[in-house]
mmCIF file of C-alpha atoms and ligand atoms in Angstrom:
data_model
loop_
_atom_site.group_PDB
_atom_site.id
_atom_site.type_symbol
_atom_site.label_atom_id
_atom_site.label_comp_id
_atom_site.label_asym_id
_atom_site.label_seq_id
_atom_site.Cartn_x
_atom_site.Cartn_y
_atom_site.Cartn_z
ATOM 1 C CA UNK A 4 -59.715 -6.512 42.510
ATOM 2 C CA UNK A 5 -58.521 -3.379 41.769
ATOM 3 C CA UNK A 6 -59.955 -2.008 38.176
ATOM 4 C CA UNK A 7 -57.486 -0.353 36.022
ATOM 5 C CA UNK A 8 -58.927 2.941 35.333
ATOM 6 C CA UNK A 9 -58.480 5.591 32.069
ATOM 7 C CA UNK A 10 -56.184 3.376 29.694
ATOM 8 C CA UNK A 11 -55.776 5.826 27.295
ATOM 9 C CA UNK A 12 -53.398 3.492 24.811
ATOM 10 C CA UNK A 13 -56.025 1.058 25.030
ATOM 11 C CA UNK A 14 -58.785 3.563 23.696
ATOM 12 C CA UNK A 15 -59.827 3.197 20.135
ATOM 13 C CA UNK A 16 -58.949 6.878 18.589
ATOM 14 C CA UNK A 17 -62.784 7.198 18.135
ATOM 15 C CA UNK A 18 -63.440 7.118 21.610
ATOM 16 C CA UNK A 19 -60.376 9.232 22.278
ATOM 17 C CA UNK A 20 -61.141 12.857 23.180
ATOM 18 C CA UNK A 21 -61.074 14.600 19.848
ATOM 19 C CA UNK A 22 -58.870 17.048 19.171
ATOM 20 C CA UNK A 23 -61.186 19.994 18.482
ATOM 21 C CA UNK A 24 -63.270 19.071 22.104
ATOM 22 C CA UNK A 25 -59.888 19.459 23.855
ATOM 23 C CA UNK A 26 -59.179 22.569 22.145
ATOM 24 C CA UNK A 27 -62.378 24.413 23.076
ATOM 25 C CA UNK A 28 -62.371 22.687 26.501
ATOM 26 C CA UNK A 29 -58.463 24.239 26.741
ATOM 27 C CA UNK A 30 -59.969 27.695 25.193
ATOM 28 C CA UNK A 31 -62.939 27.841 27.872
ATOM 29 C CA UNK A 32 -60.598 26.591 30.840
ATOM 30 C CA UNK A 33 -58.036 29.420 30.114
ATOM 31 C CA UNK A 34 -61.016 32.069 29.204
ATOM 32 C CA UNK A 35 -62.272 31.692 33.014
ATOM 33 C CA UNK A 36 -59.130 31.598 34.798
ATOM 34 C CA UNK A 37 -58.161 34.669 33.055
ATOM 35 C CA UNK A 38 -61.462 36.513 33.450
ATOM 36 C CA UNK A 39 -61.929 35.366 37.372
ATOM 37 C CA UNK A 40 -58.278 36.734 37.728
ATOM 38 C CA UNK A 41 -59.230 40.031 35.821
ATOM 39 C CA UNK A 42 -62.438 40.350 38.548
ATOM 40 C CA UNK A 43 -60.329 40.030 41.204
ATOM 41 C CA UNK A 44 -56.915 42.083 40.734
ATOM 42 C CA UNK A 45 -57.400 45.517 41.858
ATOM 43 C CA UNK A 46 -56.229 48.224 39.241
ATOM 44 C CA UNK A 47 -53.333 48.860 40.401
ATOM 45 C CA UNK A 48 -51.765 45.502 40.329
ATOM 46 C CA UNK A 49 -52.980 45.087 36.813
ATOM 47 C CA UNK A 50 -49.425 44.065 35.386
ATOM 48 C CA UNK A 51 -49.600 40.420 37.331
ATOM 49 C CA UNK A 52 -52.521 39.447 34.831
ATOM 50 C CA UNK A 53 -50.957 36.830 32.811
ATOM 51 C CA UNK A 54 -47.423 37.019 34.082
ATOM 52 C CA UNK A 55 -46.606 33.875 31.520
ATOM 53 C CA UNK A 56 -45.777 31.151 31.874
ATOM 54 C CA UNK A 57 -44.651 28.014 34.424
ATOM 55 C CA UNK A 58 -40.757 29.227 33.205
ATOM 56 C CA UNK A 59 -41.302 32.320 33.216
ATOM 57 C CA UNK A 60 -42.404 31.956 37.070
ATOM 58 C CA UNK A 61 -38.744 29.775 37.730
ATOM 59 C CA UNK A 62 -35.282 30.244 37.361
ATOM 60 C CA UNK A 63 -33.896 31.348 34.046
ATOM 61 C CA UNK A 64 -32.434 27.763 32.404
ATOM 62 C CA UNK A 65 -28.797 27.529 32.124
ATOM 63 C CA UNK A 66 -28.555 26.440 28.407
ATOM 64 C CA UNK A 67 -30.396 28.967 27.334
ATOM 65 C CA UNK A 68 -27.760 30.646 25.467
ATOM 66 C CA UNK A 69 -27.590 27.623 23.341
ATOM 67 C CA UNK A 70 -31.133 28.659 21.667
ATOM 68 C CA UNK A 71 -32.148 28.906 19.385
ATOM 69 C CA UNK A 72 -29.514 26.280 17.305
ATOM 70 C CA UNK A 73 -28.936 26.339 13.553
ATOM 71 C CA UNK A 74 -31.447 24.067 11.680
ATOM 72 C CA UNK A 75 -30.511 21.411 10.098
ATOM 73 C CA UNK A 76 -31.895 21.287 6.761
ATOM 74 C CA UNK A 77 -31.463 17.836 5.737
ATOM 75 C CA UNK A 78 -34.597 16.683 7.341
ATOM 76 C CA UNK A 79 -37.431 18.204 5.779
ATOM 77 C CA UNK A 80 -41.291 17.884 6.550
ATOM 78 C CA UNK A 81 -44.395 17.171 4.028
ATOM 79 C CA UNK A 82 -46.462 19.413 6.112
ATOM 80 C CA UNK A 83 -46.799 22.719 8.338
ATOM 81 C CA UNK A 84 -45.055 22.898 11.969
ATOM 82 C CA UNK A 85 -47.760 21.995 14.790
ATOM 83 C CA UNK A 86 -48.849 24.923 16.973
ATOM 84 C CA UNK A 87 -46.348 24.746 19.506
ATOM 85 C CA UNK A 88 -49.491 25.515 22.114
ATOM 86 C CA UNK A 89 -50.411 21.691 21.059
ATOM 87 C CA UNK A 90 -47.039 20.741 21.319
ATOM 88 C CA UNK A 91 -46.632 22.026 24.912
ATOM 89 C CA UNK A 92 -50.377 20.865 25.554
ATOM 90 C CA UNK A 93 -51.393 17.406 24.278
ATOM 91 C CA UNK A 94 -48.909 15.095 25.585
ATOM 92 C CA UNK A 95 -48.375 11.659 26.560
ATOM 93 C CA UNK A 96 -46.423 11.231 29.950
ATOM 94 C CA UNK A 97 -47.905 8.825 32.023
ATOM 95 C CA UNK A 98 -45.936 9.723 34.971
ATOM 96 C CA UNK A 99 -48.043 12.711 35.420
ATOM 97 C CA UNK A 100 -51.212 11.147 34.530
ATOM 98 C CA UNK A 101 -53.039 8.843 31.670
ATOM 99 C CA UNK A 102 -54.975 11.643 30.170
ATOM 100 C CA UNK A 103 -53.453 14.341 27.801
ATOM 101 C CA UNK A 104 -53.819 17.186 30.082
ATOM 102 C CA UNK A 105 -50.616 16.770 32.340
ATOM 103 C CA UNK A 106 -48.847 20.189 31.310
ATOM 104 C CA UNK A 107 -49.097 22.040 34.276
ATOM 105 C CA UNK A 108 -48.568 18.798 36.790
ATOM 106 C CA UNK A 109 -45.187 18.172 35.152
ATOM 107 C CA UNK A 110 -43.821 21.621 36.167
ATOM 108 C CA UNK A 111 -43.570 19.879 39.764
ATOM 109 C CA UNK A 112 -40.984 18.147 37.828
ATOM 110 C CA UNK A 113 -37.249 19.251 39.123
ATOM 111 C CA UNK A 114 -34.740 19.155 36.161
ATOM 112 C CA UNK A 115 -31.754 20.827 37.917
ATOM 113 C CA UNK A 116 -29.332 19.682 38.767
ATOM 114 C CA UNK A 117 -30.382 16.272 36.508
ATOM 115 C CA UNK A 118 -27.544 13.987 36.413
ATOM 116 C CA UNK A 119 -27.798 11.025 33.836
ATOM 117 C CA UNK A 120 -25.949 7.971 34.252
ATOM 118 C CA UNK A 121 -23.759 5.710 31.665
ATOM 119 C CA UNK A 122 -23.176 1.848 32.680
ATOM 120 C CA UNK A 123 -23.212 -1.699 31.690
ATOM 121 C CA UNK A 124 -21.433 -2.705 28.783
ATOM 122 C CA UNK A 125 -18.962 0.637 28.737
ATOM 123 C CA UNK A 126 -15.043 0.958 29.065
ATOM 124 C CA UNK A 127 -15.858 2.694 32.255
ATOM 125 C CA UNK A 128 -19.421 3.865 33.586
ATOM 126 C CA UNK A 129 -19.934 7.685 34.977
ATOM 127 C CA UNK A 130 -22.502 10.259 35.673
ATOM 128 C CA UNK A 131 -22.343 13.544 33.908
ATOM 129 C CA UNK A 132 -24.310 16.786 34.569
ATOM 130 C CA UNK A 133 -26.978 17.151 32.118
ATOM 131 C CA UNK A 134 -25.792 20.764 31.936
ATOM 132 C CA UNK A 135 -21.821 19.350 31.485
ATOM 133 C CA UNK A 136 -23.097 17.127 28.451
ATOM 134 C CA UNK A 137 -25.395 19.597 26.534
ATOM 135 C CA UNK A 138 -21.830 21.742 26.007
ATOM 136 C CA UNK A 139 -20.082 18.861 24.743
ATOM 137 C CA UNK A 140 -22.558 18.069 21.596
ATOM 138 C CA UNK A 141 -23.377 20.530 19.263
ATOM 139 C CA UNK A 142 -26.982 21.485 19.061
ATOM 140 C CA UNK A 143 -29.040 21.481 16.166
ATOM 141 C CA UNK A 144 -32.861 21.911 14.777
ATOM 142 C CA UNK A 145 -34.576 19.512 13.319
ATOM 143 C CA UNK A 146 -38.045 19.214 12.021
ATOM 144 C CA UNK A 147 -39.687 15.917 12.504
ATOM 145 C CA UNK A 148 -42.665 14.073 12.129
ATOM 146 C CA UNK A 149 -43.985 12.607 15.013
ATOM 147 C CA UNK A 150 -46.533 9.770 14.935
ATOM 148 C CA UNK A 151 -47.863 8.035 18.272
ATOM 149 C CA UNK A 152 -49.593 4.844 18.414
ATOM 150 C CA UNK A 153 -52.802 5.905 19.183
ATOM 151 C CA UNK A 154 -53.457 7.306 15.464
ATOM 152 C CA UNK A 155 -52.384 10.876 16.085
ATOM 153 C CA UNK A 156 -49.298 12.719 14.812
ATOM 154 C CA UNK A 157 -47.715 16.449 15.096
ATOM 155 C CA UNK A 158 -44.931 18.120 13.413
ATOM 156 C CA UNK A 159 -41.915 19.217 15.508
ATOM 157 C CA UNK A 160 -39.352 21.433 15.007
ATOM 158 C CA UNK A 161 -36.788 19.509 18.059
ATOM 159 C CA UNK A 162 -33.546 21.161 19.178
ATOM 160 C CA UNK A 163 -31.153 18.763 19.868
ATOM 161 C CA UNK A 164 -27.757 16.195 18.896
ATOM 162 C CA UNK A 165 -27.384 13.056 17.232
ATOM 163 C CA UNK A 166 -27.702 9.888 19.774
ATOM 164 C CA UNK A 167 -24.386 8.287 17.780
ATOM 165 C CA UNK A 168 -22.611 11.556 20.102
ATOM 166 C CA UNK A 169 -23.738 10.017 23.153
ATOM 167 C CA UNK A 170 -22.956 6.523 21.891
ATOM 168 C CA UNK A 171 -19.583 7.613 21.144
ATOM 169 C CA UNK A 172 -18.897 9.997 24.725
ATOM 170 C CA UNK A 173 -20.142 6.333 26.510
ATOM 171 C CA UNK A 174 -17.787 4.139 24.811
ATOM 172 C CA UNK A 175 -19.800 0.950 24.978
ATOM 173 C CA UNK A 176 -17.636 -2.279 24.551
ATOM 174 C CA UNK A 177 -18.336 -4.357 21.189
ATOM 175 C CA UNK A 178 -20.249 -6.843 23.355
ATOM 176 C CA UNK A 179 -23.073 -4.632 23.767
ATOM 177 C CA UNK A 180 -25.827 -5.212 21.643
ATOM 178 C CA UNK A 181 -28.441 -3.110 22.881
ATOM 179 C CA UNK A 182 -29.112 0.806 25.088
ATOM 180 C CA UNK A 183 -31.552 0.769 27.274
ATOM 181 C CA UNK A 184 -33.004 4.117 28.320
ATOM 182 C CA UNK A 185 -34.635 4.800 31.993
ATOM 183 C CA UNK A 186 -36.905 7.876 32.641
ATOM 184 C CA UNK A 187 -36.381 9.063 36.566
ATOM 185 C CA UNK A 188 -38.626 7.708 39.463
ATOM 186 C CA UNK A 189 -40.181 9.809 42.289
ATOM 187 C CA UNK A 190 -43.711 9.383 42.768
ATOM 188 C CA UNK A 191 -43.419 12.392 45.348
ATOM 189 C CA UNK A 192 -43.017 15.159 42.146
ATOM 190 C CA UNK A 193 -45.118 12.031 39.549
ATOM 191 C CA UNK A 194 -47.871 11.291 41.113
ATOM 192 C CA UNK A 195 -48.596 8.688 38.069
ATOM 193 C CA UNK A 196 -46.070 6.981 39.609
ATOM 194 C CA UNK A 197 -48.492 6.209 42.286
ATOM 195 C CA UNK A 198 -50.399 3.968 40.309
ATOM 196 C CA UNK A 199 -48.913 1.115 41.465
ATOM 197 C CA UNK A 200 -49.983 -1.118 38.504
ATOM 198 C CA UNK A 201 -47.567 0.350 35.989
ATOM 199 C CA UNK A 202 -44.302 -0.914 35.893
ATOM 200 C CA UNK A 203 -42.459 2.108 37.115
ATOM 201 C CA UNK A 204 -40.027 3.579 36.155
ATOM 202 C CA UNK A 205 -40.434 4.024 32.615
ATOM 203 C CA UNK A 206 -38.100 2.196 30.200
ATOM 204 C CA UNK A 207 -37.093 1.741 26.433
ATOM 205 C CA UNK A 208 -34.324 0.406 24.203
ATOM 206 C CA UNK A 209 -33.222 0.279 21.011
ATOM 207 C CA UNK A 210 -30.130 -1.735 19.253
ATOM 208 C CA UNK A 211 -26.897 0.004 18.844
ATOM 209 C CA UNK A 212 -26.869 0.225 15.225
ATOM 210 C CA UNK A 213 -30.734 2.041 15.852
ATOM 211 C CA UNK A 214 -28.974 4.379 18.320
ATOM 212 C CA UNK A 215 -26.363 4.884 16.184
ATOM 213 C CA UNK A 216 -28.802 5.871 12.984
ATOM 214 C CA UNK A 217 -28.420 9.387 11.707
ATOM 215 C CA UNK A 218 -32.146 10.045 12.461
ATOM 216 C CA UNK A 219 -31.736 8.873 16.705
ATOM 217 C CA UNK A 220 -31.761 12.486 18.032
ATOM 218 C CA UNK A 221 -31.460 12.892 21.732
ATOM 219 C CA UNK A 222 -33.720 16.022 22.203
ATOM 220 C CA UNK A 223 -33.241 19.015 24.933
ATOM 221 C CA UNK A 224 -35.075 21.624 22.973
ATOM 222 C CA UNK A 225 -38.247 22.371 20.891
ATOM 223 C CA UNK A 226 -39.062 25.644 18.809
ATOM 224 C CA UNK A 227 -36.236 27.251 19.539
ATOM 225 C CA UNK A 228 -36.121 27.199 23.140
ATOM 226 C CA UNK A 229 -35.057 24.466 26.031
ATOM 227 C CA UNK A 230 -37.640 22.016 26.184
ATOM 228 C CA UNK A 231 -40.579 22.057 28.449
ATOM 229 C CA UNK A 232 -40.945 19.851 31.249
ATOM 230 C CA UNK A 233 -44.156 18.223 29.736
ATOM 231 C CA UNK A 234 -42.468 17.258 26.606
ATOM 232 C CA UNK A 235 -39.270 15.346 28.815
ATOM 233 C CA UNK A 236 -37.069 17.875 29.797
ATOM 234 C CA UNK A 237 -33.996 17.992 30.228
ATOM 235 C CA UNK A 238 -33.064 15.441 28.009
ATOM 236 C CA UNK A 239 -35.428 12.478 25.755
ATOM 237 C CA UNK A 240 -35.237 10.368 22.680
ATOM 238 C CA UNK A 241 -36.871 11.423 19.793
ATOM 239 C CA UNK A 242 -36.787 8.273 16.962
ATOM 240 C CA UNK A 243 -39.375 9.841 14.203
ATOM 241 C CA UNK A 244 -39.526 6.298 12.319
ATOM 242 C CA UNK A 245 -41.059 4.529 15.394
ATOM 243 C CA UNK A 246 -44.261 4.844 17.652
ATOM 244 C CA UNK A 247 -44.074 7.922 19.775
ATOM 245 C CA UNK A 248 -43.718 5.388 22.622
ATOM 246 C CA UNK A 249 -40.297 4.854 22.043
ATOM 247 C CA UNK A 250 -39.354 8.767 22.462
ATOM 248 C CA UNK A 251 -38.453 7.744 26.148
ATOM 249 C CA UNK A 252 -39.052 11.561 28.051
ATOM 250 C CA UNK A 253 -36.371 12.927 30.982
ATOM 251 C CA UNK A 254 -33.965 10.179 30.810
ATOM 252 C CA UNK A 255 -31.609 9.508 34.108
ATOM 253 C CA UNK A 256 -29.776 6.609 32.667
ATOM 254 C CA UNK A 257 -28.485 4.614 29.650
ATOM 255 C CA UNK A 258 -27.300 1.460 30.099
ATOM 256 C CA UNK A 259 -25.805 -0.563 27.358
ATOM 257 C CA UNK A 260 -26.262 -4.506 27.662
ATOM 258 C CA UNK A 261 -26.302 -7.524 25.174
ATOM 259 C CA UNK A 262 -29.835 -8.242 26.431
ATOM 260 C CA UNK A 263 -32.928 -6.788 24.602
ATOM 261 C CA UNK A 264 -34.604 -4.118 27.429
ATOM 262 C CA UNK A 265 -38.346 -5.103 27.894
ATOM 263 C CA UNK A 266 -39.968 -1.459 27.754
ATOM 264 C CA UNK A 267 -42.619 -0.439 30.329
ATOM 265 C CA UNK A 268 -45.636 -0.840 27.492
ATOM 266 C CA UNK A 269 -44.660 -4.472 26.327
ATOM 267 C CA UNK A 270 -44.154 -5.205 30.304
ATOM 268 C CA UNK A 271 -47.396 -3.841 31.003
ATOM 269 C CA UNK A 272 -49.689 -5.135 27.350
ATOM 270 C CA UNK A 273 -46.645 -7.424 25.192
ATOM 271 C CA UNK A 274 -49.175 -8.723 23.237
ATOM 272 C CA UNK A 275 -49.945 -5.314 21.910
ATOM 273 C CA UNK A 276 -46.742 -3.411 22.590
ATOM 274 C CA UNK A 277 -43.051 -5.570 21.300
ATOM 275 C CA UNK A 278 -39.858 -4.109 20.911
ATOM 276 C CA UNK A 279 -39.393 -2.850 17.458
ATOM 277 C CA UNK A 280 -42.513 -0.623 17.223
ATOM 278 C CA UNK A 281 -41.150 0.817 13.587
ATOM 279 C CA UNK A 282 -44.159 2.808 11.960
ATOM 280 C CA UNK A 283 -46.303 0.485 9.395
ATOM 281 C CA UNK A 284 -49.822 1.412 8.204
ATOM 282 C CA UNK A 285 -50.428 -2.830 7.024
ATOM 283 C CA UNK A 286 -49.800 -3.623 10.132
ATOM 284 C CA UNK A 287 -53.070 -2.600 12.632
ATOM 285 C CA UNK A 288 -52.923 -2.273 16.345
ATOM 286 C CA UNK A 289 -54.871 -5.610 17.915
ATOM 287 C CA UNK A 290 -57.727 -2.889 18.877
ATOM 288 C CA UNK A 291 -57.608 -0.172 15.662
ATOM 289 C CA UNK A 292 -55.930 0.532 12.259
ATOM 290 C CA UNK A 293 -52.740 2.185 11.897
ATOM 291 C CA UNK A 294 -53.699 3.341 8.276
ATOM 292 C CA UNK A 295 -54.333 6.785 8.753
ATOM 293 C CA UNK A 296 -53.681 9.574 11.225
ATOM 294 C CA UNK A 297 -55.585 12.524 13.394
ATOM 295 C CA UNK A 298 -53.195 15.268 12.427
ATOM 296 C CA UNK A 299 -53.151 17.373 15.857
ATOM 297 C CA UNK A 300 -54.187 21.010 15.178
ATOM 298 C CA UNK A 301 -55.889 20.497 11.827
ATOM 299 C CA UNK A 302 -57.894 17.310 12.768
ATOM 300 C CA UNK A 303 -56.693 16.359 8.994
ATOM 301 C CA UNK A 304 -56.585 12.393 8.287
ATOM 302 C CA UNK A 305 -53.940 11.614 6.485
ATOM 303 C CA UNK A 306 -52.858 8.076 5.078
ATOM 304 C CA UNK A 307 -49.595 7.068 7.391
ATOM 305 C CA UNK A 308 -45.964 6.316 5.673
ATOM 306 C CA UNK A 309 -44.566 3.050 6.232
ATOM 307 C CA UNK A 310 -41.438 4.007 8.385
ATOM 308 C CA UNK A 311 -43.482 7.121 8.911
ATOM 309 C CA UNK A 312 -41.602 7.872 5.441
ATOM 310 C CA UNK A 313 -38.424 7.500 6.912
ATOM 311 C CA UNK A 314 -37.393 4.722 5.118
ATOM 312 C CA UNK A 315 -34.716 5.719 3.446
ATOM 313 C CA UNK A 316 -32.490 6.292 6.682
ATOM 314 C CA UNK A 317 -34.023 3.062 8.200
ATOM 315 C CA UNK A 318 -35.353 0.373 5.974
ATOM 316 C CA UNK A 319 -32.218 -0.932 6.154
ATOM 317 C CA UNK A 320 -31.613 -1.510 9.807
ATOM 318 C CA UNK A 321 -34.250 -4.137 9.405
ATOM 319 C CA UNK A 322 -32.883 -6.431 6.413
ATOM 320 C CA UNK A 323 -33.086 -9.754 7.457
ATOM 321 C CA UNK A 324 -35.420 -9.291 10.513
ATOM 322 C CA UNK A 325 -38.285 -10.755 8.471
ATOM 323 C CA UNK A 326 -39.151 -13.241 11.350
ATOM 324 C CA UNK A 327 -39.371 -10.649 13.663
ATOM 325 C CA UNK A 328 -42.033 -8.567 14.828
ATOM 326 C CA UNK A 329 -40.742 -5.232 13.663
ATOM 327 C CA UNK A 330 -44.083 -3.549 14.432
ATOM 328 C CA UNK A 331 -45.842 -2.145 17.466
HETATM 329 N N1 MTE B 5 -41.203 8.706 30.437
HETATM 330 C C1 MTE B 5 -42.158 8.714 29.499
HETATM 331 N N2 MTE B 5 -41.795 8.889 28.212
HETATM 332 C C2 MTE B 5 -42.733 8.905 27.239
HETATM 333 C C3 MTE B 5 -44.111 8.673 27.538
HETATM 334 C C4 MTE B 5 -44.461 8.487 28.912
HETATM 335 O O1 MTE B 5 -45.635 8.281 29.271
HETATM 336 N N3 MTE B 5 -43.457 8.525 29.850
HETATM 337 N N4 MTE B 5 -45.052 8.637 26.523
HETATM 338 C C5 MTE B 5 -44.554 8.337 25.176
HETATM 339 C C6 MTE B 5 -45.547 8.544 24.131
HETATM 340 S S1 MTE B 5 -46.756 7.389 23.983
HETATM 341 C C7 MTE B 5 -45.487 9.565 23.228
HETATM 342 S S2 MTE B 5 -46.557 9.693 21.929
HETATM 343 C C8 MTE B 5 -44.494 10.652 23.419
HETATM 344 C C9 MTE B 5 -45.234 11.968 23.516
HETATM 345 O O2 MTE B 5 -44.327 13.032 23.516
HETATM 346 P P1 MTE B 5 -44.879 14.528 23.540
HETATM 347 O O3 MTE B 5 -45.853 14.615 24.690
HETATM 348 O O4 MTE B 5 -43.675 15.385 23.750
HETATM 349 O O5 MTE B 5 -45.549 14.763 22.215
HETATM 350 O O6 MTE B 5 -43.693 10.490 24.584
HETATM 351 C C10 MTE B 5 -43.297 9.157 24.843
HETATM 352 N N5 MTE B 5 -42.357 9.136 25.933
HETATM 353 MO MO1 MO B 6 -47.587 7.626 21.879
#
């Protein structure tokens, strides 16, 4: 039978590769290629060393006029910005691989032209142009805690527009109950998708009135610029009250149903993985406490927030769910 191989979810944190190993392993990776690059450009063509980066290399985005957007100040952080080198370098995307590494494999990743794709439970269903859609919304900053299941978080400042803008351009009809979101498939540019055993493509869902929350933000940028492919581009879901598993990355299609989606991690572990996945330190993973977090950058631990102290826009979604299982 085939053996499932490098489960990183289903890694305590303490065997996870620490932060500051990555870091110097990052450091001692980019020291070399820089230094064997040096050794080998003659003099003269000096000026290639370190031409920058993947983008840089590509064509210029479209949207990039739109950045960087006005901040929003109503959302407000407890602690500093991550580096935005971590950002852009310690990611979860299985598609391109179960290990946090997968930054320069997801620049195979083609995001133009990206077309996303509205249906189920609308007045009509359509595809629109990613680039058509970003210049209907107005774009904003907003700085976000981010808090993944595995016991790590990072602090983000995302560029994007509300989800309840989406909601509204789809016109779903009042008998839909829930969105489901759908990341794209082609194992020929993922080669994660390859791995037969996951439960490709990658999907996630949330009720209306969640998608409809001031604090649903569908995301296109980060620190002032269009996003990077590794963090979802062109488009992804950032929800900061839930596990970071719900942030579905480069969606293709929303489809609004009065059937709850079954995601790709409570497919592929339900016992560990459910639906709600709302942040709540009582409430430990089967296989390690959600207490505390590995704050990325600083290594700090910090105690976690119930709601990841977003309560205030959320608590209330939840009244009268006590029989559920709200948490991941
Ligand atoms: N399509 C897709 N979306 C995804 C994932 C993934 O593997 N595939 N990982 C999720 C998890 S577990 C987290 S923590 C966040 C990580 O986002 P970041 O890499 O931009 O920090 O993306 C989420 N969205
Ligand atoms: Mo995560």
């Amino acid at each position: 039978m085939m053996m499932r191989k490098r489960r990183g979810w289903e890694m305590r944190e303490s065997e996870a590769t620490p932060e500051d190993v990555f870091r110097d392993r990052r450091r001692l990776v980019k020291g070399i290629a820089a230094g064997s690059m040096l050794a080998a450009a003659a003099p003269w063509l000096g000026g290639v060393v370190g031409a920058g980066s993947a983008r840089a290399a590509g064509a210029p985005d479209p949207t990039a006029d739109l950045y960087p957007a006005k901040r929003n100040p109503r959302y407000v952080l407890d602690r500093p910005i991550t580096d935005e080198e971590d950002v852009t370098h310690y990611n979860n995307f299985y598609e391109f691989g179960s290990q946090k590494e997968i930054a320069d494999a997801a620049q195979a990743l083609k995001i133009r032209p990206w077309s996303i794709a509205i249906d189920g439970m609308v007045e009509k269903p359509f595809t629109i142009e990613f680039d058509d859609l970003v210049r209907k919304v107005t774009l904003e900053e907003r700085l976000y805690r981010h808090r993944c299941v595995e016991a790590w978080s990072m602090a983000v400042p995302w560029t994007g527009f509300p989800m309840k803008a989406l909601v509204e351009l789809a016109k779903p009809l009042g008998s839909a109950k829930y969105v489901r979101m759908e990341t794209f498939k082609d194992p020929a540019e993922a080669p994660g998708q390859k791995q037969f055993w996951y439960p490709w493509p990658y999907i996630e869902g949330l009720t209306i009135p969640e998608a409809t929350n001031e604090l649903a933000f569908m995301v296109t940028g980060a620190y002032g610029k269009p996003l990077e492919k590794q963090n979802g581009a062109p488009l992804r879901l950032v929800t900061p009250w839930k596990y970071g598993f719900k942030s579905t990355k480069s969606i293709v299609k929303f489809t609004f149903t009065d059937k709850r989606p079954v995601s790709f991690w409570e497919t592929l572990q339900g016992s560990e993985y459910g639906f709600w996945a709302n942040v709540n330190p009582d409430v430990p993973h089967p296989r390690w406490s959600q207490a505390t977090e590995r704050v990325i950058g600083t290594n700090e631990r910090r105690p976690t927030l119930i709601w990841n102290g977003y309560g205030e826009f959320v608590a209330h979604l939840y009244d009268g769910l006590k029989n559920e299982r709200l948490f991941a």
